[in-house]
CSV table of C-alpha atoms in Angstrom, one decimal:
chain,number,residue,atom,x,y,z
A,1,MET,CA,-7.9,-6.4,12.5
A,2,THR,CA,-6.5,-6.5,8.9
A,3,ARG,CA,-5.9,-2.9,7.6
A,4,VAL,CA,-7.3,-2.1,4.2
A,5,LYS,CA,-5.6,0.2,1.7
A,6,ILE,CA,-7.4,1.1,-1.5
A,7,CYS,CA,-4.6,2.4,-3.8
A,8,GLY,CA,-4.6,4.5,-7.0
A,9,ILE,CA,-7.5,6.8,-6.0
A,10,LYS,CA,-8.1,9.6,-8.5
A,11,GLU,CA,-11.5,10.9,-7.7
A,12,GLU,CA,-13.2,12.3,-4.6
A,13,THR,CA,-16.2,10.0,-5.1
A,14,HIS,CA,-14.1,6.8,-4.9
A,15,ALA,CA,-12.2,8.1,-1.8
A,16,LEU,CA,-15.5,8.7,-0.1
A,17,VAL,CA,-16.8,5.2,-1.1
A,18,ALA,CA,-13.6,3.7,0.5
A,19,ALA,CA,-14.0,5.8,3.6
A,20,ARG,CA,-17.6,5.1,4.1
A,21,ALA,CA,-17.1,1.4,3.6
A,22,GLY,CA,-14.4,1.3,6.3
A,23,ALA,CA,-11.0,1.4,4.6
A,24,ASP,CA,-8.1,2.4,6.7
A,25,PHE,CA,-5.9,4.0,4.0
A,26,PHE,CA,-6.2,5.3,0.5
A,27,GLY,CA,-3.3,5.7,-1.8
A,28,LEU,CA,-2.6,8.7,-4.0
A,29,ILE,CA,0.0,8.0,-6.7
A,30,PHE,CA,2.5,10.8,-7.5
A,31,ALA,CA,4.7,8.6,-9.8
A,32,PRO,CA,4.1,8.3,-13.5
A,33,SER,CA,1.1,6.1,-13.9
A,34,ARG,CA,-2.4,6.1,-15.4
A,35,ARG,CA,-3.5,6.6,-11.8
A,36,GLN,CA,-1.2,9.5,-11.2
A,37,VAL,CA,-2.6,12.6,-9.5
A,38,THR,CA,-1.2,16.1,-9.1
A,39,PRO,CA,-0.6,17.6,-5.7
A,40,GLU,CA,-3.5,19.9,-6.3
A,41,LYS,CA,-5.9,17.1,-7.1
A,42,ALA,CA,-4.6,15.1,-4.1
A,43,SER,CA,-5.2,18.0,-1.8
A,44,ARG,CA,-8.8,18.3,-3.0
A,45,ILE,CA,-9.4,14.5,-2.5
A,46,ILE,CA,-7.9,14.6,1.1
A,47,ALA,CA,-9.9,17.7,2.0
A,48,THR,CA,-13.2,16.1,0.7
A,49,VAL,CA,-12.6,13.0,2.9
A,50,LYS,CA,-11.8,15.1,6.0
A,51,GLN,CA,-14.8,17.3,5.5
A,52,ASP,CA,-17.0,14.2,5.3
A,53,GLY,CA,-15.7,13.3,8.8
A,54,HIS,CA,-13.5,10.3,8.1
A,55,SER,CA,-10.2,9.4,9.7
A,56,LEU,CA,-8.8,7.0,7.1
A,57,GLN,CA,-5.2,7.9,6.3
A,58,ALA,CA,-4.0,9.4,3.0
A,59,VAL,CA,-0.8,7.7,1.6
A,60,GLY,CA,1.3,9.4,-1.0
A,61,VAL,CA,3.0,6.9,-3.3
A,62,PHE,CA,6.4,7.9,-4.8
A,63,VAL,CA,9.0,6.2,-6.9
A,64,ASN,CA,12.7,7.2,-6.6
A,65,ARG,CA,12.1,10.8,-5.7
A,66,PRO,CA,14.3,13.1,-3.6
A,67,ALA,CA,13.3,13.1,0.1
A,68,PRO,CA,12.9,17.0,0.2
A,69,GLU,CA,10.5,16.8,-2.7
A,70,MET,CA,8.4,14.1,-1.0
A,71,ASN,CA,8.4,15.9,2.3
A,72,GLU,CA,7.2,19.1,0.6
A,73,VAL,CA,4.3,17.3,-1.2
A,74,ALA,CA,3.4,15.5,2.0
A,75,SER,CA,3.2,18.8,3.9
A,76,THR,CA,1.4,20.6,1.1
A,77,CYS,CA,-1.2,18.0,0.6
A,78,GLY,CA,-1.7,16.8,4.2
A,79,LEU,CA,-0.5,13.3,3.6
A,80,ASP,CA,-0.5,11.0,6.6
A,81,ARG,CA,2.0,8.5,5.3
A,82,VAL,CA,4.6,8.3,2.5
A,83,GLN,CA,5.0,5.1,0.5
A,84,LEU,CA,8.4,4.5,-1.2
A,85,SER,CA,7.7,2.2,-4.1
A,86,GLY,CA,11.0,2.4,-6.0
A,87,ASP,CA,14.5,1.3,-5.4
A,88,GLU,CA,15.2,3.6,-2.5
A,89,PRO,CA,17.8,2.3,0.0
A,90,TRP,CA,16.8,1.9,3.6
A,91,GLU,CA,18.9,5.0,4.5
A,92,HIS,CA,16.7,7.1,2.2
A,93,CYS,CA,13.7,6.2,4.5
A,94,LEU,CA,15.3,8.1,7.4
A,95,GLU,CA,15.0,11.4,5.5
A,96,ILE,CA,11.2,11.1,5.3
A,97,ASP,CA,9.2,13.1,7.8
A,98,ARG,CA,6.0,11.1,7.7
A,99,PRO,CA,5.4,7.5,8.9
A,100,LEU,CA,6.5,5.1,6.2
A,101,ILE,CA,5.3,2.3,4.0
A,102,LYS,CA,8.4,0.7,2.3
A,103,VAL,CA,7.7,-1.5,-0.7
A,104,VAL,CA,9.7,-4.6,-1.1
A,105,ARG,CA,9.3,-6.2,-4.5
A,106,VAL,CA,9.8,-10.0,-4.5
A,107,SER,CA,11.0,-11.9,-7.6
A,108,ARG,CA,10.2,-15.6,-8.2
A,109,THR,CA,13.9,-16.5,-7.6
A,110,GLN,CA,14.1,-15.1,-4.1
A,111,GLY,CA,13.6,-17.4,-1.2
A,112,PRO,CA,12.3,-16.6,2.3
A,113,GLU,CA,15.8,-16.3,3.8
A,114,GLU,CA,16.8,-13.6,1.4
A,115,ILE,CA,13.6,-11.6,1.9
A,116,SER,CA,13.7,-12.1,5.7
A,117,ASP,CA,17.3,-10.9,5.8
A,118,LEU,CA,16.3,-7.8,3.8
A,119,LEU,CA,13.5,-7.0,6.1
A,120,ALA,CA,15.6,-7.6,9.2
A,121,GLN,CA,18.0,-5.0,7.8
A,122,GLY,CA,15.2,-2.6,7.4
A,123,GLU,CA,14.1,-3.2,11.0
A,124,GLU,CA,17.5,-2.4,12.3
A,125,ILE,CA,17.8,0.8,10.3
A,126,LEU,CA,14.3,2.0,10.9
A,127,LYS,CA,14.3,1.3,14.6
A,128,GLY,CA,12.2,3.9,16.3
A,129,ARG,CA,10.4,5.0,13.1
A,130,GLN,CA,6.8,4.2,12.5
A,131,HIS,CA,6.8,1.9,9.5
A,132,VAL,CA,5.4,-1.1,7.7
A,133,TYR,CA,6.4,-3.1,4.6
A,134,LEU,CA,4.4,-3.7,1.5
A,135,LEU,CA,5.3,-7.0,-0.3
A,136,GLU,CA,4.4,-7.2,-4.0
A,137,PRO,CA,5.6,-9.3,-6.9
A,138,ARG,CA,8.6,-7.9,-8.8
A,139,MET,CA,8.2,-7.4,-12.6
A,140,PRO,CA,11.0,-5.8,-14.7
A,141,GLY,CA,10.3,-2.1,-15.4
A,142,ARG,CA,7.2,-2.1,-13.2
A,143,TYR,CA,6.7,-0.4,-9.9
A,144,GLY,CA,3.4,-1.7,-8.5
A,145,GLY,CA,0.1,-2.5,-10.2
A,146,THR,CA,1.3,-5.8,-11.7
A,147,GLY,CA,-2.0,-7.6,-10.9
A,148,ARG,CA,0.0,-10.8,-10.3
A,149,LEU,CA,-0.3,-12.8,-7.1
A,150,LEU,CA,2.6,-13.0,-4.6
A,151,ASP,CA,3.7,-16.3,-3.2
A,152,TRP,CA,1.4,-16.5,-0.2
A,153,LYS,CA,3.5,-19.1,1.6
A,154,LEU,CA,6.5,-16.8,1.5
A,155,ALA,CA,4.4,-13.8,2.5
A,156,GLN,CA,3.0,-15.8,5.5
A,157,GLN,CA,6.6,-16.5,6.7
A,158,MET,CA,7.4,-12.8,6.5
A,159,ALA,CA,4.0,-11.7,8.1
A,160,SER,CA,4.8,-13.9,11.1
A,161,ARG,CA,7.9,-11.8,11.8
A,162,PHE,CA,7.3,-8.3,10.4
A,163,PRO,CA,4.4,-5.9,9.8
A,164,ILE,CA,3.4,-6.7,6.3
A,165,ILE,CA,0.9,-5.3,3.8
A,166,LEU,CA,0.1,-7.9,1.2
A,167,ALA,CA,-0.3,-6.7,-2.4
A,168,GLY,CA,-0.5,-8.2,-5.8
A,169,GLY,CA,-3.5,-9.6,-7.6
A,170,LEU,CA,-5.9,-9.3,-4.7
A,171,THR,CA,-9.6,-9.0,-5.5
A,172,PRO,CA,-12.9,-9.2,-3.6
A,173,GLU,CA,-13.1,-12.8,-4.6
A,174,ASN,CA,-9.7,-13.9,-3.2
A,175,VAL,CA,-8.8,-11.5,-0.4
A,176,ALA,CA,-10.5,-13.6,2.4
A,177,ARG,CA,-8.5,-16.6,1.3
A,178,ALA,CA,-5.3,-14.5,1.3
A,179,ILE,CA,-6.0,-13.3,4.8
A,180,ARG,CA,-6.6,-16.9,6.0
A,181,ASN,CA,-3.3,-18.1,4.4
A,182,VAL,CA,-1.0,-15.1,5.2
A,183,ALA,CA,-2.5,-13.3,8.2
A,184,PRO,CA,-0.9,-10.0,7.1
A,185,TRP,CA,-0.9,-6.7,9.0
A,186,GLY,CA,-2.8,-5.2,6.0
A,187,VAL,CA,-3.9,-5.7,2.4
A,188,ASP,CA,-3.6,-3.4,-0.6
A,189,VAL,CA,-5.7,-3.4,-3.7
A,190,SER,CA,-5.9,-1.2,-6.8
A,191,SER,CA,-6.7,-3.0,-10.1
A,192,GLY,CA,-8.7,-5.6,-8.2
A,193,VAL,CA,-11.4,-3.0,-7.5
A,194,GLU,CA,-11.5,-1.6,-11.0
A,195,VAL,CA,-13.7,-2.2,-14.0
A,196,ASP,CA,-12.1,-1.2,-17.3
A,197,GLY,CA,-9.3,0.6,-15.5
A,198,VAL,CA,-11.6,2.7,-13.4
A,199,LYS,CA,-12.3,2.3,-9.6
A,200,HIS,CA,-15.7,0.7,-9.1
A,201,ALA,CA,-17.7,1.5,-6.1
A,202,ALA,CA,-19.4,-1.9,-5.7
A,203,ARG,CA,-16.0,-3.7,-5.9
A,204,ILE,CA,-14.4,-1.4,-3.4
A,205,ARG,CA,-17.2,-2.1,-0.9
A,206,ALA,CA,-17.1,-5.9,-1.7
A,207,PHE,CA,-13.4,-6.0,-1.1
A,208,ILE,CA,-13.6,-4.2,2.3
A,209,ASN,CA,-16.6,-6.4,3.3
A,210,ALA,CA,-14.7,-9.5,2.4
A,211,VAL,CA,-11.8,-8.4,4.6
A,212,ARG,CA,-14.0,-7.7,7.5
A,213,ARG,CA,-15.8,-11.1,7.2
A,214,ALA,CA,-12.5,-12.9,7.0
A,215,ASP,CA,-11.4,-11.1,10.2
A,216,ALA,CA,-14.6,-12.1,12.0
A,217,ASP,CA,-14.1,-15.7,11.0
A,218,ARG,CA,-10.6,-15.9,12.4
């Protein structure tokens, strides 16, 4: 089963839509972004989801922050996982208390050998730690939310060897094709389920339904 992560949640209502539609994770962004939430707001969103009886996991998204700060926010808010979306070295991951999602940003000049070597290095360092990798396109000065498609052929080569969450330019309209081509561990979406920069309930449901249909057809 392909895991689904709806990222950039800012409101309780959208978290509940994702939960009730069958998402596996929802992302709360603590880095500077138009989707950024405070720890207080994140705590309220997480509490609302749990009170509604759902088990989907809350993922805190950070960029280049000290490990003690991330661990404190994770503990205070009740995060299930921490996502490192910056330029953090692999060793930095070992200081995080929660299970990890480590973002690997891929430029158009990088080939599969280079990315594979990088992920293999991560596997060696993170051995024994619960972790997955999120692959997304690299854009100068941007940490996530590019809306640009990743090279699916390269992503498929990585997904055949490593636990990969595919991100970048996914929408309800193309996610089934992405799953057929890449067969990732999971998929991540943010802007693809928004209308005018705001999460849209119908698009969240459509995205998750498209993933589940694609899984059923495999």
